[in-house]
Short mmCIF file of C-alpha atoms and ligand atoms in Angstrom, two decimals:
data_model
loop_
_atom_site.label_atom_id
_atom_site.label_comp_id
_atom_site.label_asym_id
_atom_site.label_seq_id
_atom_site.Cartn_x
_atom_site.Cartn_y
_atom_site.Cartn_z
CA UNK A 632 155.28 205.07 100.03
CA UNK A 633 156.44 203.50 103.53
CA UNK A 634 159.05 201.05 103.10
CA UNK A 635 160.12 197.92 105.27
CA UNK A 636 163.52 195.66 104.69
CA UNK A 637 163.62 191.81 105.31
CA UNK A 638 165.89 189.13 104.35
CA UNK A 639 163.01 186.32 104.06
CA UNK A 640 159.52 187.70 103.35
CA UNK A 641 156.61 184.95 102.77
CA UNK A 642 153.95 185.75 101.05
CA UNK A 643 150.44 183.66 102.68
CA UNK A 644 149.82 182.77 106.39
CA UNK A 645 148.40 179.09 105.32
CA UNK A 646 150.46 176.17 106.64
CA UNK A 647 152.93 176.20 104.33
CA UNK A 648 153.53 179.66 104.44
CA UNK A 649 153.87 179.54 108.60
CA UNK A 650 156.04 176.62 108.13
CA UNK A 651 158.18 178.64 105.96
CA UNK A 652 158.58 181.85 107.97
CA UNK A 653 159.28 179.89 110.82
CA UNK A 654 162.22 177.65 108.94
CA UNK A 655 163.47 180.98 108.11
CA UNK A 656 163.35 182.69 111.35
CA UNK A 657 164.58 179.78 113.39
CA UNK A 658 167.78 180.19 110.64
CA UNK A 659 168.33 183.64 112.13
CA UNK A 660 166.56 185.09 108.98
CA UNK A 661 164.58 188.65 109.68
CA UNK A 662 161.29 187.29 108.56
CA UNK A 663 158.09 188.69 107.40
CA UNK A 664 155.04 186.75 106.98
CA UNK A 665 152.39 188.82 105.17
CA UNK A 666 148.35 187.48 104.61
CA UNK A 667 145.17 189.23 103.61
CA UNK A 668 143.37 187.66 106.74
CA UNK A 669 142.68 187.97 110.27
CA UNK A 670 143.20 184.25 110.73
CA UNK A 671 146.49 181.77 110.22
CA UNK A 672 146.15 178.89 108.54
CA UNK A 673 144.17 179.23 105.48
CA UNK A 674 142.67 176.81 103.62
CA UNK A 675 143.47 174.43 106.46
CA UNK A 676 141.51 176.62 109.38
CA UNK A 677 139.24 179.42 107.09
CA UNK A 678 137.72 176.60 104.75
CA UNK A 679 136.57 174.72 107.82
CA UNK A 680 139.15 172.15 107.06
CA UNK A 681 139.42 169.73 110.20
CA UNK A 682 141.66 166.99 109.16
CA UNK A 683 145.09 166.89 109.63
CA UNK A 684 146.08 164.07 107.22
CA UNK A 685 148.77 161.61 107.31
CA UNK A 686 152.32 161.73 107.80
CA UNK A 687 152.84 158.12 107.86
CA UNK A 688 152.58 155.46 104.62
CA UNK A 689 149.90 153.52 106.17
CA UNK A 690 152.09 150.21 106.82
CA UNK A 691 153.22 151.64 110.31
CA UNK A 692 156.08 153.96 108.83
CA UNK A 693 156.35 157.43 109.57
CA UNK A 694 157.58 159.64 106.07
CA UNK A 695 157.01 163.21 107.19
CA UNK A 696 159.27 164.67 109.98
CA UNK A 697 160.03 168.67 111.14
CA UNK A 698 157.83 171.46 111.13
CA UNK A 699 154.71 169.25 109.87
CA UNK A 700 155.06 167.07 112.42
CA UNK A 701 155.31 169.40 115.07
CA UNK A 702 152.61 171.03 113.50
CA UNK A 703 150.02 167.72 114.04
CA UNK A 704 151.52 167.65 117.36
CA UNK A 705 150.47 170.90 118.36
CA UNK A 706 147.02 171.64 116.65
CA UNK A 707 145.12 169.59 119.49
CA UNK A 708 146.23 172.22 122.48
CA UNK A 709 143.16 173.66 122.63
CA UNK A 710 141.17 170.71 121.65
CA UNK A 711 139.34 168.52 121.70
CA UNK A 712 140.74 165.80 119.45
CA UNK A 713 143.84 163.27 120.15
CA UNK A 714 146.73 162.69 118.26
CA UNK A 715 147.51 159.12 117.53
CA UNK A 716 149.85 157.45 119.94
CA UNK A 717 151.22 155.12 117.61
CA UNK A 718 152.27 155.09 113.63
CA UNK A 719 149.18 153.08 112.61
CA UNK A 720 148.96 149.22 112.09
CA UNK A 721 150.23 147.55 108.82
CA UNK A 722 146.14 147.62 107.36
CA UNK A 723 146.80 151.20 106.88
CA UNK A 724 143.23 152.14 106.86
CA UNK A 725 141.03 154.80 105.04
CA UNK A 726 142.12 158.53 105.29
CA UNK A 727 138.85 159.19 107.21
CA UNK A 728 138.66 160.42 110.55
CA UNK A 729 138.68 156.81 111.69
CA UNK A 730 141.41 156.17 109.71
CA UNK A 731 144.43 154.00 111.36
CA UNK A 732 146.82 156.07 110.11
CA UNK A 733 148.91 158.72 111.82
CA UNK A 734 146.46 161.63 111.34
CA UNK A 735 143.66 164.00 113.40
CA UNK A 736 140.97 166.00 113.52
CA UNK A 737 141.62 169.57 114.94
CA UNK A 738 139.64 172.56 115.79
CA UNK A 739 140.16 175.43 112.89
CA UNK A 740 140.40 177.97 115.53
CA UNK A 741 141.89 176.66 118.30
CA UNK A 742 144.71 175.58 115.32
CA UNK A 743 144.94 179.55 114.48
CA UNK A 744 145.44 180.05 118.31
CA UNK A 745 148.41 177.51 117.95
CA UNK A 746 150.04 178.62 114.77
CA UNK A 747 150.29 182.08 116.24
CA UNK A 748 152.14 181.02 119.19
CA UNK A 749 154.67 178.90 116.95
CA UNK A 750 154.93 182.01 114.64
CA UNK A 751 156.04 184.08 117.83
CA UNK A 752 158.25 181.63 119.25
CA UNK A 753 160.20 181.60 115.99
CA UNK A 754 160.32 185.65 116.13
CA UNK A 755 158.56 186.30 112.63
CA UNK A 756 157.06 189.41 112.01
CA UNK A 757 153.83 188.83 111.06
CA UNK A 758 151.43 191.21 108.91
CA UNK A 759 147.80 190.44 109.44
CA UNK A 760 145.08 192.22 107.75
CA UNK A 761 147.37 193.00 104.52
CA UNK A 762 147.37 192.46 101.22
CA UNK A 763 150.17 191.80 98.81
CA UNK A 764 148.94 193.76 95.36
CA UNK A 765 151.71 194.31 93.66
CA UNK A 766 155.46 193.21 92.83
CA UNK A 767 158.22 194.64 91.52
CA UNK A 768 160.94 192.93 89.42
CA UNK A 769 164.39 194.02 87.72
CA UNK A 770 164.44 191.86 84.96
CA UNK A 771 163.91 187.89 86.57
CA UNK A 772 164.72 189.66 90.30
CA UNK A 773 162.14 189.84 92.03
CA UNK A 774 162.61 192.89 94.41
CA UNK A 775 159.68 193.57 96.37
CA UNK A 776 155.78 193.63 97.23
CA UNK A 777 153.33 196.32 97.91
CA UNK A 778 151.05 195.79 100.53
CA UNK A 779 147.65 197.21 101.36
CA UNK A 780 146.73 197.59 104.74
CA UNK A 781 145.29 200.39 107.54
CA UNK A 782 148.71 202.26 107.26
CA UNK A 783 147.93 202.40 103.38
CA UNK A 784 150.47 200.80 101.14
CA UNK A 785 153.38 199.70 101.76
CA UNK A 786 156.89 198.80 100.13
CA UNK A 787 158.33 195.51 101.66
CA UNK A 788 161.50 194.25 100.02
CA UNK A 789 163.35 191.01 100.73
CA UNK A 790 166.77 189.17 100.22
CA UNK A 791 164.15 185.89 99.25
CA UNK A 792 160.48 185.74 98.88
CA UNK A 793 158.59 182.64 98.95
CA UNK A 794 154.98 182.45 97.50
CA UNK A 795 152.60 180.60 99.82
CA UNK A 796 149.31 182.48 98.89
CA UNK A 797 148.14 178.87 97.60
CA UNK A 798 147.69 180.20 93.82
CA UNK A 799 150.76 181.73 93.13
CA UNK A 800 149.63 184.95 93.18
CA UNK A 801 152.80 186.80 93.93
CA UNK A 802 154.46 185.08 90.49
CA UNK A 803 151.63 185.96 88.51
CA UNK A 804 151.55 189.67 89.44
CA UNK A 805 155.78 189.15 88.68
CA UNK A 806 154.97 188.27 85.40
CA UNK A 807 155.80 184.58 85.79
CA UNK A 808 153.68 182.01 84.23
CA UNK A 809 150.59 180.41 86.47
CA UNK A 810 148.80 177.35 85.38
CA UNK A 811 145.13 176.88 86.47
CA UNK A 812 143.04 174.47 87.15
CA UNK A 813 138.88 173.33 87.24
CA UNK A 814 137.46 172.54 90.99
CA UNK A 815 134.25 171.34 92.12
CA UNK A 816 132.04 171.95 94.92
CA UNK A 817 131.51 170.16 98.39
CA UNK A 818 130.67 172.87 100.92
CA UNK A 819 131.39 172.46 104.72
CA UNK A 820 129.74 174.23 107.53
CA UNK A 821 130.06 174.70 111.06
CA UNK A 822 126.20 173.94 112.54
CA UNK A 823 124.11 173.43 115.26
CA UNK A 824 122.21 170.33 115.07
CA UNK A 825 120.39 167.53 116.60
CA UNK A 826 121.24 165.55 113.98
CA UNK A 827 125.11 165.35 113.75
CA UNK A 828 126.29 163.19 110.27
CA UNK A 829 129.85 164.55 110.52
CA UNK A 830 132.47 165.12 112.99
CA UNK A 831 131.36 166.89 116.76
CA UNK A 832 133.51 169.62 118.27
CA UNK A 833 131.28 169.54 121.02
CA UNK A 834 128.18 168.22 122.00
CA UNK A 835 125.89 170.13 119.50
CA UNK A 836 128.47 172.03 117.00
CA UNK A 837 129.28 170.08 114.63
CA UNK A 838 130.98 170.36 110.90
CA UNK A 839 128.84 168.95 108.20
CA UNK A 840 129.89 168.28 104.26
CA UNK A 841 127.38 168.69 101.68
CA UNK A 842 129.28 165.79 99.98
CA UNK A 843 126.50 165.81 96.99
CA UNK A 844 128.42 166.81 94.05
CA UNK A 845 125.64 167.74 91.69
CA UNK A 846 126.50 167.57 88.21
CA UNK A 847 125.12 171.10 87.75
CA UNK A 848 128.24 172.57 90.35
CA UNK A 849 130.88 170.44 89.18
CA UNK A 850 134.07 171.71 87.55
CA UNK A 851 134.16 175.28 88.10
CA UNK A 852 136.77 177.69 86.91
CA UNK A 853 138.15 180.23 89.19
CA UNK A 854 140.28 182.35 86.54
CA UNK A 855 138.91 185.28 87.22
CA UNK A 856 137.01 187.18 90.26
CA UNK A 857 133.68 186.70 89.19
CA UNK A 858 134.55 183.28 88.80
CA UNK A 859 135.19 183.37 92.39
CA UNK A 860 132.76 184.65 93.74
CA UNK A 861 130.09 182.18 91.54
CA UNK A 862 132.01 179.31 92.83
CA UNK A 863 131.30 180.66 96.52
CA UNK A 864 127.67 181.82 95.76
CA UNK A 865 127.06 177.98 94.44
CA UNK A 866 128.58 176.71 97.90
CA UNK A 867 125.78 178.77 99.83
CA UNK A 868 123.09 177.58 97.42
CA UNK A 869 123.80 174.28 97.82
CA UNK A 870 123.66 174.93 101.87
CA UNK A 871 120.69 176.66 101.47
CA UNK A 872 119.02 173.90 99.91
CA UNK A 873 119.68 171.89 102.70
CA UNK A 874 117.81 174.41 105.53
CA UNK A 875 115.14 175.42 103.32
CA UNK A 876 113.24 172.06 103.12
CA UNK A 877 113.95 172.36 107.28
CA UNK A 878 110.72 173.47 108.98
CA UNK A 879 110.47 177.04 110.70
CA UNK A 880 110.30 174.71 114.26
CA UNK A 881 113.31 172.57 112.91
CA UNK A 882 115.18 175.32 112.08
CA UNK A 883 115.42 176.63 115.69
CA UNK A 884 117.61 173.39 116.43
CA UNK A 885 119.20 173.37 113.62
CA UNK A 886 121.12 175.71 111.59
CA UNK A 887 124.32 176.99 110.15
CA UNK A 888 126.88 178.70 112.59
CA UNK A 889 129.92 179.22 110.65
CA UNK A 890 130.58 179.21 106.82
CA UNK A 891 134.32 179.07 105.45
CA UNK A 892 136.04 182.10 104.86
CA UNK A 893 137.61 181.40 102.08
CA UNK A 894 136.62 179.89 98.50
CA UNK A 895 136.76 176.42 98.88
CA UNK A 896 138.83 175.87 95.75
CA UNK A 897 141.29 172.52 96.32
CA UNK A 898 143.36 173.05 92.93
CA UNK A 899 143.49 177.23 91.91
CA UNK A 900 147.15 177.55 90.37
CA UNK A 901 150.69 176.61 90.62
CA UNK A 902 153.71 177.39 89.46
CA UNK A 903 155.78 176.84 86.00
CA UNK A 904 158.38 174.81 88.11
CA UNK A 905 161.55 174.17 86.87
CA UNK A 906 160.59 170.15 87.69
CA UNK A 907 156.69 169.77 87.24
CA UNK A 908 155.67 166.88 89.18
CA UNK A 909 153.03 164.68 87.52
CA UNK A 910 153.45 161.39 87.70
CA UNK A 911 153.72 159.11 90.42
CA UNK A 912 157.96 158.95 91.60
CA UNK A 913 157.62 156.38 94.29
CA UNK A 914 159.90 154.12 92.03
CA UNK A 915 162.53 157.01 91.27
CA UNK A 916 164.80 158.90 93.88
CA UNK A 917 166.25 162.40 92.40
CA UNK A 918 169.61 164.07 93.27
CA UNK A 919 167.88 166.74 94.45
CA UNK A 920 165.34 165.14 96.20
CA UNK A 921 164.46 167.31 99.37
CA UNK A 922 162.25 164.05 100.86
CA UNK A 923 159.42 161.67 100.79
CA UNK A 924 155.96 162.36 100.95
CA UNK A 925 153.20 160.00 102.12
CA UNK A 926 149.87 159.14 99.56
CA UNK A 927 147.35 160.62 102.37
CA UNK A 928 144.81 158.59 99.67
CA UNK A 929 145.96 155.14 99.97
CA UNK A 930 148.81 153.06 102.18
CA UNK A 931 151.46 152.70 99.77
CA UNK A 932 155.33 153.89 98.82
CA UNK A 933 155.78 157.16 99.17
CA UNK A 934 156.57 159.88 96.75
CA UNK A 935 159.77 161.44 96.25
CA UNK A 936 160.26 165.32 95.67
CA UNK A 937 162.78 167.43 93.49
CA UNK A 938 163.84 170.74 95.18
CA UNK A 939 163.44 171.73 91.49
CA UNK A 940 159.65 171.63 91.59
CA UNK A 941 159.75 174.90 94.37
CA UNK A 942 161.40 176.90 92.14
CA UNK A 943 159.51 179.08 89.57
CA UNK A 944 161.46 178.43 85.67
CA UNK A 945 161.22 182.22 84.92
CA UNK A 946 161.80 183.86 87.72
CA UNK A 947 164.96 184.94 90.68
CA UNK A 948 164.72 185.33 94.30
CA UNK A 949 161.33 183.40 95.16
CA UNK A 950 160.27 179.64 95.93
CA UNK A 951 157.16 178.88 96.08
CA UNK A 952 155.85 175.93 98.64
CA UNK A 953 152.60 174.19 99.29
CA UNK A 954 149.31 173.43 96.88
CA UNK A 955 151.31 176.34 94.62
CA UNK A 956 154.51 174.17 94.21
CA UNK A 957 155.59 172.78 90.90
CA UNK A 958 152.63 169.55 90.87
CA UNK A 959 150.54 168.54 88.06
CA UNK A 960 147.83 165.91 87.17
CA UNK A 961 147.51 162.97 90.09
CA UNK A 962 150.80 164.70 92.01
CA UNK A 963 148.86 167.86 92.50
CA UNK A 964 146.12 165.74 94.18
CA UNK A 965 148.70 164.15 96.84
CA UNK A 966 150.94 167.32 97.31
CA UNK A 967 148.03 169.67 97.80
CA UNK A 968 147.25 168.90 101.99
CA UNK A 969 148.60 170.00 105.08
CA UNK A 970 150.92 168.36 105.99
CA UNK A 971 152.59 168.06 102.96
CA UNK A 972 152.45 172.02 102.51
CA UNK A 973 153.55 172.19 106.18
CA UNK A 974 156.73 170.03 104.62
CA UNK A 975 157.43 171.84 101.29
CA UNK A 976 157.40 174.93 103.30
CA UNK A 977 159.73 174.57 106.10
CA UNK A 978 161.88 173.30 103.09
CA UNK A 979 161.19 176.38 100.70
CA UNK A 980 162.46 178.57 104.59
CA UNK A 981 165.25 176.58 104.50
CA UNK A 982 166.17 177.13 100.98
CA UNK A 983 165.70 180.93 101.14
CA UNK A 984 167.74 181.30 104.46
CA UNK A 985 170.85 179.52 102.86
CA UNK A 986 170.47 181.71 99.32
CA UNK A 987 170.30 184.80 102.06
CA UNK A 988 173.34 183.90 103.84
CA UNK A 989 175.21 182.78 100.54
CA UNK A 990 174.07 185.84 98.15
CA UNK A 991 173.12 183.30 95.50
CA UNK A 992 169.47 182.79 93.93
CA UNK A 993 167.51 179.50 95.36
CA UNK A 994 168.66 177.88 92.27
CA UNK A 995 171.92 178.48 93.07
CA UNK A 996 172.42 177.36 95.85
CA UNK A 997 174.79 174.64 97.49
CA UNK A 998 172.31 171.61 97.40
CA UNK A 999 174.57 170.01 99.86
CA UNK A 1000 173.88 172.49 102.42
CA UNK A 1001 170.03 172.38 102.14
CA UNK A 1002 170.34 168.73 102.22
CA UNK A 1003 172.06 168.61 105.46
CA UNK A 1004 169.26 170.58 106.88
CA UNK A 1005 166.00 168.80 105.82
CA UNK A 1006 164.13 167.69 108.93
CA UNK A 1007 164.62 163.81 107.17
CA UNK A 1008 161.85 161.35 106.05
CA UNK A 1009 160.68 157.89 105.25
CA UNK A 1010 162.58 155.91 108.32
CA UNK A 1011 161.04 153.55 110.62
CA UNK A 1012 158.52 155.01 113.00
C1 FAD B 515 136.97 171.21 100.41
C2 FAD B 515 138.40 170.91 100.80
C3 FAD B 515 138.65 169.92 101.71
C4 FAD B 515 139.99 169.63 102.11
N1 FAD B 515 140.19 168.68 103.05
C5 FAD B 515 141.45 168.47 103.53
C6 FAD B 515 141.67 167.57 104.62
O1 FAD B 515 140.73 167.00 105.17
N2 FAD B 515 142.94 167.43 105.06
C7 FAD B 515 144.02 168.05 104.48
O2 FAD B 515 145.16 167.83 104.92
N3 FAD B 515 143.84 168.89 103.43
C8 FAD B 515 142.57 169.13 102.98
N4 FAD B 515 142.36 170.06 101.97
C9 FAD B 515 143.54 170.74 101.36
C10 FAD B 515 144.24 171.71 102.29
O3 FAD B 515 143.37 172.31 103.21
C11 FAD B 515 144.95 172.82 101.52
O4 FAD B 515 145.38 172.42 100.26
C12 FAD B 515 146.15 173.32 102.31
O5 FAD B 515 145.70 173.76 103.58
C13 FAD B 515 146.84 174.42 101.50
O6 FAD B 515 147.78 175.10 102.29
P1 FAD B 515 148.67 176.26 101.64
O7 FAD B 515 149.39 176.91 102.77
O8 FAD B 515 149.45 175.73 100.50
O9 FAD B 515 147.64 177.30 100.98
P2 FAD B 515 146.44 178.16 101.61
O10 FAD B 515 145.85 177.47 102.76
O11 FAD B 515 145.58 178.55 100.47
O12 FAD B 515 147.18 179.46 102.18
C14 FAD B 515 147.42 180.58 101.40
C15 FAD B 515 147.32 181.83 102.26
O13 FAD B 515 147.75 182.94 101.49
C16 FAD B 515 146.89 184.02 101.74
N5 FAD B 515 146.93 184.91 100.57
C17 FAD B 515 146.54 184.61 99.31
N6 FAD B 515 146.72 185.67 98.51
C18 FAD B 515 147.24 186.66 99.28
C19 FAD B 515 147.62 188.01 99.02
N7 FAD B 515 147.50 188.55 97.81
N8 FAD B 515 148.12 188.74 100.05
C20 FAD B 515 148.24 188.19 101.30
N9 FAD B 515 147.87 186.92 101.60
C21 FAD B 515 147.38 186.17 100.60
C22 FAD B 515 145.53 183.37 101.95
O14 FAD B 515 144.65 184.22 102.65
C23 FAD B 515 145.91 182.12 102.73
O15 FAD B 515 145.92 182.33 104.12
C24 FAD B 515 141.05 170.36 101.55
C25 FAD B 515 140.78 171.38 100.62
C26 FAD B 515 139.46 171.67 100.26
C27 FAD B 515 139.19 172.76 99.27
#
């Protein structure tokens, strides 16, 4: 079997896996960032996601600095939203698109355009089109991944992974422990229509939420494949409920023109941290805290993070970052978005470069050091 030698390789090419590779590379790290798709950004761009949410507390006060910011800077470039000018007024306002918080709306593909050029700029070396289905571990050490893709499989062994697949895949097929979680359906589609209810991209396309949760699709399991692929079946059902009571005229003006590529599954698995988060911390700051992260759900204190919760308990050599990361119960819910998985993984980069450079395991390392390089949050906008 072909084999490849990084010091950083991530594992996912959603935001918080792009985040991470670039943290890495930008810290002189040889980076690989490997995803199944032909698309960056995951959830974020190939579940039709469109909003950027908050990195600001809703009183005015921006929380979340670095790579997600840059990130919600960028992801308008090609279109056609805005990004606020200002921090957002004191009343905070709902986390909808006419929200008054610092948040947009941005185009899923014209983001993947974005993400690539960031991902260059950075000098990562990215693997499209491949699929991590294996790992191999020496006791707790994880070693390296075996990827399938048109040269056939191939060996790719790091100094540091970090898993952003967004259900810690990569530590369950290490052998470390997963936990998993029930989701429910509310399918979005890219259509044409003279009828717009949801956002425009232009004039006629327009992304629509089938926000009916009927009782009959709620709380699905997605433990297994054919879980999976039932919880995705049930999306197009529900979608197809929607055209079929269209007439055959109506249907000429209006129909569906893009359906997400990926199971629209908010909460899949995470990881058995070595600090679970699950309760609210805005009234406790940690030693290790790697930064603040804003309640996208409400205006309110924000939460603070221990570097603990991106580190798997039972296993060396790997962080994990973004809706994976170390969050249960009503943390999971505010942890899980993008920016926030932009922000755990440019720290999760950060953290591998410095166990890299120092030969030490990410829970080893010289807190002091990652400290001084966290991009900084929850000061005055
Ligand atoms: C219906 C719905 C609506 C949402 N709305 C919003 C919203 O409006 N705003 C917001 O901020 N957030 C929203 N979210 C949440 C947000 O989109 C995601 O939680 C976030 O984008 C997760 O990012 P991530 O990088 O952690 O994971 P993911 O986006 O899941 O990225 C993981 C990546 O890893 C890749 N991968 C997985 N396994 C492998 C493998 N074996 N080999 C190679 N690659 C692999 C995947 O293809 C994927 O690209 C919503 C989620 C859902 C389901």
């Amino acid at each position: 079997m072909c084999q490849k030698n990084y010091d950083v390789v991530v594992c996912g090419g959603g935001v918080a896996g792009i985040s991470a590779a670039i943290a890495a590379a930008r810290q002189g790290m040889k980076t690989a960032l490997i995803e199944k798709q032909c698309l960056l950004g995951g959830l974020a761009t190939s579940g039709l996601i469109y909003i950027y949410l908050p990195l600001c507390d809703g009183y005015g006060n921006q929380v979340l600095k670095g790579i997600s910011e840059e990130m919600i800077r960028r992801c308008v470039e090609y279109g056609p939203f805005d990004v606020p000018e200002s921090w957002g007024g004191p009343e905070g306002g709902n986390p909808g698109i006419s929200g008054k918080r610092f948040q947009c709306c941005f185009s899923p593909a014209g983001f993947t355009l974005t993400l690539d050029k960031m991902l260059q700029e950075a000098g990562v070396d990215l693997w499209l089109d491949s699929m991590i289905i294996d790992a191999e571990t020496n006791g707790r050490d994880l070693r390296s991944v075996t990827v399938a893709n048109a040269s056939g499989q191939v060996k790719v062994e790091a100094k540091c992974f970090v898993d952003a697949t967004g259900s810690a895949y990569v530590v369950q097929i290490a052998g470390g422990k997963v936990f998993r979680h029930e989701n429910f359906l509310t399918p979005w589609v890219v259509e044409n229509s003279e009828n717009p209810e949801w956002f425009q991209i232009d004039g006629s396309l327009h992304v629509r939420c089938e926000g009916a949760i009927k009782d009959e699709f709620k709380y699905q399991n997605s433990d297994n494949g054919k879980q999976v692929t039932g919880f995705v079946r049930k999306s197009w059902e529900m979608l197809r409920k929607r055209y079929d009571v269209l007439s055959e005229e109506k249907r000429k003006k209006n129909y569906p023109v893009h359906l997400p590529a990926m199971p629209q599954l908010r909460k899949i698995g995470r990881i058995n941290a070595l600090y679970t988060l699950d309760e609210p911390t805005q009234k406790i700051r940690f030693e290790d805290s790697i930064g603040l992260i804003p309640d996208w759900r409400k205006a309110s204190e924000p939460w603070d993070t221990p570097y603990r919760s991106l580190i798997p308990a039972d296993l060396n050599n790997l962080l994990a970052a973004g809706r994976c990361m170390g969050t249960a119960g009503e943390a999971w819910e505010v942890y899980r978005v993008i920016p926030v998985a932009a922000y755990t993984g440019e720290v999760a980069g950060l953290a591998a470069s410095i166990a890299v450079k120092d030969g030490v395991t990410p829970a080893d390392i010289d807190f002091k050091k990652l400290k001084s390089k966290l991009p900084g949050t929850g000061e005055k906008a």
